Coordinates of C-alpha atoms in Angstrom, one line a residue:
X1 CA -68.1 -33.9 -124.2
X2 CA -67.5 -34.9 -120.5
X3 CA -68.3 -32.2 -117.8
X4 CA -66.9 -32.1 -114.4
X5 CA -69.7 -31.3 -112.4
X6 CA -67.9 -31.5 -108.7
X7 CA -64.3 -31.5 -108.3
X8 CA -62.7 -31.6 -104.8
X9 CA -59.5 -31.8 -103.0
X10 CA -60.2 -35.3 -100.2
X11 CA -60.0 -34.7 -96.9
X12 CA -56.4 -36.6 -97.3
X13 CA -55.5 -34.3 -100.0
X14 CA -56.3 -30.9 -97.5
X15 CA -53.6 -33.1 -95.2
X16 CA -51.3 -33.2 -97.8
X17 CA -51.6 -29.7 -98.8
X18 CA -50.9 -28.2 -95.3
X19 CA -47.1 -30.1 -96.1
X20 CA -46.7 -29.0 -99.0
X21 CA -46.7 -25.5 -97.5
X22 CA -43.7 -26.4 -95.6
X23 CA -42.2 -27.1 -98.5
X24 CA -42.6 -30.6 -99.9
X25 CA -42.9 -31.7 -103.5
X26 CA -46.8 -32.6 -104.8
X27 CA -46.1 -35.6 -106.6
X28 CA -49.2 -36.9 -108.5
X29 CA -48.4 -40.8 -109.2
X30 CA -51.6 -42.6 -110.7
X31 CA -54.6 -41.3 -112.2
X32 CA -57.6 -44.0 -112.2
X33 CA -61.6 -43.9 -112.7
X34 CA -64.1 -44.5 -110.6
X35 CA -68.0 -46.7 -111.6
X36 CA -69.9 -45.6 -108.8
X37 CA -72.0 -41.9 -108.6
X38 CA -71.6 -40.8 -105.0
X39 CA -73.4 -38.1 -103.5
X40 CA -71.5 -34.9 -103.8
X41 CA -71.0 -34.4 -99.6
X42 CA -69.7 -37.9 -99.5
X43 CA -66.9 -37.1 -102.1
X44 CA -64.0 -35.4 -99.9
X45 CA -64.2 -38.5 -97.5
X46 CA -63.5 -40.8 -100.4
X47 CA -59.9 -42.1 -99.6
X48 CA -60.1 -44.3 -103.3
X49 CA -62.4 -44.2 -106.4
X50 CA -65.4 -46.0 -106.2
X51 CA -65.4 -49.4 -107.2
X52 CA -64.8 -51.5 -110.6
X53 CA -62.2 -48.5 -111.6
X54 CA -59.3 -48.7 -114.1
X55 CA -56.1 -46.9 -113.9
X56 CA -55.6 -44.5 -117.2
X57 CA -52.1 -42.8 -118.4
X58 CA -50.9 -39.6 -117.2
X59 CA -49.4 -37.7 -120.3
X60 CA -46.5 -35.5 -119.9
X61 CA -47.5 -31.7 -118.0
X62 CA -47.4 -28.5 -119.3
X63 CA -47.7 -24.9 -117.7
X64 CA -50.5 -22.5 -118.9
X65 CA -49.8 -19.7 -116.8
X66 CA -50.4 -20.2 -112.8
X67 CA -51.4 -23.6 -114.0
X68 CA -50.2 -27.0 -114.5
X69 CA -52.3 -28.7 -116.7
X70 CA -52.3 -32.7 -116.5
X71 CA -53.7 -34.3 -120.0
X72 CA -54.9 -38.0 -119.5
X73 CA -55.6 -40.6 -121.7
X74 CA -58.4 -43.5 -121.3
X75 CA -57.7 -46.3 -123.8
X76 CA -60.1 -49.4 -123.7
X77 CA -57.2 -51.7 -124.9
X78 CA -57.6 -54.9 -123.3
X79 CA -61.0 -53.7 -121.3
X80 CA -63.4 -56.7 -121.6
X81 CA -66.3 -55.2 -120.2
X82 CA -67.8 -52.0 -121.4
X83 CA -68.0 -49.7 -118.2
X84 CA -70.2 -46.3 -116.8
X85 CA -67.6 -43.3 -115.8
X86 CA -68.6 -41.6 -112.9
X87 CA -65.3 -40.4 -111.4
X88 CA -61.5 -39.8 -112.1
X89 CA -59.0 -39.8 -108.8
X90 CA -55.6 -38.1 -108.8
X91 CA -53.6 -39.7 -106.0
X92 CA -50.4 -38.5 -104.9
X93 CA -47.7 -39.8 -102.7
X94 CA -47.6 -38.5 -98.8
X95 CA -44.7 -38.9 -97.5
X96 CA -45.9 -40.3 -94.2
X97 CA -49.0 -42.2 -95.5
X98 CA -48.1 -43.4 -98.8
X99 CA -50.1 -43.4 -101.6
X100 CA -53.5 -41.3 -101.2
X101 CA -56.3 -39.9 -103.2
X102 CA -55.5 -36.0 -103.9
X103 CA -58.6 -34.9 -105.7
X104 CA -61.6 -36.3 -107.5
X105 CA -63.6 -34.9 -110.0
X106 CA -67.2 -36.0 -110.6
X107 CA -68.8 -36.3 -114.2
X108 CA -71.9 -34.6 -114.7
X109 CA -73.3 -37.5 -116.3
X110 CA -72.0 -41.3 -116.9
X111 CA -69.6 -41.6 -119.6
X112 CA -70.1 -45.2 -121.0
X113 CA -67.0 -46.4 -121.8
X114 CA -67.2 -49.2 -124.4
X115 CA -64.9 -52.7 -124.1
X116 CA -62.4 -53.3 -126.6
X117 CA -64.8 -55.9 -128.5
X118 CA -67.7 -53.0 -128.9
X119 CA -65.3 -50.0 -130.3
X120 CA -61.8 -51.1 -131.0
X121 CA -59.3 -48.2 -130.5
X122 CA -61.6 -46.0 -128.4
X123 CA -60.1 -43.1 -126.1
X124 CA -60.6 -40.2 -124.9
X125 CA -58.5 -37.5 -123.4
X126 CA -59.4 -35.1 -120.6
X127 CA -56.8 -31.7 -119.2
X128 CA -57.0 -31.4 -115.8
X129 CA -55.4 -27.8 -114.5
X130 CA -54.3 -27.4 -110.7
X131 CA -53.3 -23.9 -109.6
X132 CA -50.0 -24.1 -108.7
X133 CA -47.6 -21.5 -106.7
X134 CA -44.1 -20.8 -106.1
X135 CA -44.0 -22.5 -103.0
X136 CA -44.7 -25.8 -103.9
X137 CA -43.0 -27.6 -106.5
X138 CA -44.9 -29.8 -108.9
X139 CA -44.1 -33.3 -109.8
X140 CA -45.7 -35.4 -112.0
X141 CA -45.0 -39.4 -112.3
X142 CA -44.8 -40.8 -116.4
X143 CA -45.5 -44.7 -117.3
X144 CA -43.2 -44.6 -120.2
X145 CA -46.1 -47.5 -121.7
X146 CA -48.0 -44.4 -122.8
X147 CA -44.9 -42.2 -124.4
X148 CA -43.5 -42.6 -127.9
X149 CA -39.4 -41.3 -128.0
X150 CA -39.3 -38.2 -130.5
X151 CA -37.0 -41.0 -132.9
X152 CA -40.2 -43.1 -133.1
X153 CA -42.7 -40.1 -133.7
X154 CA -40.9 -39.0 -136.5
X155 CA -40.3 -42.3 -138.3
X156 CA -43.9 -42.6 -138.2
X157 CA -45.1 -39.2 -139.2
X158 CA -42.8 -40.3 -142.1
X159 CA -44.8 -43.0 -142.9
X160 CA -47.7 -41.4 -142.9
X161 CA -46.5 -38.7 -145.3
X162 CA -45.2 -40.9 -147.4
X163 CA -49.1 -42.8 -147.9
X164 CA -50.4 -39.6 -147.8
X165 CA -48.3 -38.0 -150.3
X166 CA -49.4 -41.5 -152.8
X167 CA -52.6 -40.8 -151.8
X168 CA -52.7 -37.5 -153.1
X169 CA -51.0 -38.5 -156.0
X170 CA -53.5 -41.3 -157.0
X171 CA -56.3 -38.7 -156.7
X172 CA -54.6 -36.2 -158.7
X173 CA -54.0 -39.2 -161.7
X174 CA -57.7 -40.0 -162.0

């Protein structure tokens, strides 16, 4: 298991923030890791993750409470070189600068995450909460790529009954 160790809001995040107060949407668009260990004063002055990182899939919120919670999910489909996690970047869209880096969160210790070759089918999944409030709204931006319709999910949990269900049979005929 992964600890966050430092987890900051960027000095273009605190920017965003003060217009959100006057009522603008947070809208968190990307969510992409970082190779590099900074030092820990040098993190709110990051305006991207450090180099060599790899954009991973926002999953759809939810609300625990005062929080939103955003799950993501790192996949190494397609990743050809095994790589050391140091940091994960929110970025949001500002409505005058454009895309920026929200927040970062720093690991405790390097996560190596292996290429597609070394562990086929590897991921990992990490919730991130954010206090949120009544005065600004929350918005969260889905790549449908890592969403299955609720048509699809049930055809295959189908399936997988059905092998299961032989399964058990088989072991109950021995």
């Amino acid at each position: 298991m992964n600890i966050w160790e430092n987890t900051v809001l960027t000095d273009q995040g605190k920017a965003l923030q003060a217009k959100l107060m006057k009522g603008q949407t947070l809208k968190i668009i990307r969510v992409t890791t970082g190779t590099k260990k900074v030092p820990v004063v040098d993190l709110r002055q990051q305006v991207s993750v450090t180099e060599g990182g790899y954009d991973i899939t926002l999953q759809p919120p939810r609300t625990e409470g005062d929080s939103t919670v955003l799950p993501v999910l790192l996949e190494n489909k397609g990743l050809e070189n095994s790589y050391e996690l140091w940091q994960v970047g929110f970025y949001a869209d500002d409505p005058d600068e454009g895309e920026i880096l929200f927040c970062l969160a720093r690991a405790a210790q390097a996560k190596n995450i292996p290429s597609q070759m070394e562990s086929p089918g590897f991921s990992i999944s990490w919730d991130f909460y954010f206090k949120t409030s009544n005065v600004t709204p929350f918005e969260v931006l889905l790549d449908s790529k890592g969403l299955v319709n609720i048509e699809q999910y049930q055809i295959q949990t189908n399936i997988v009954n059905e092998v299961k269900s032989k399964v058990d049979n088989l072991n109950l005929s021995r």
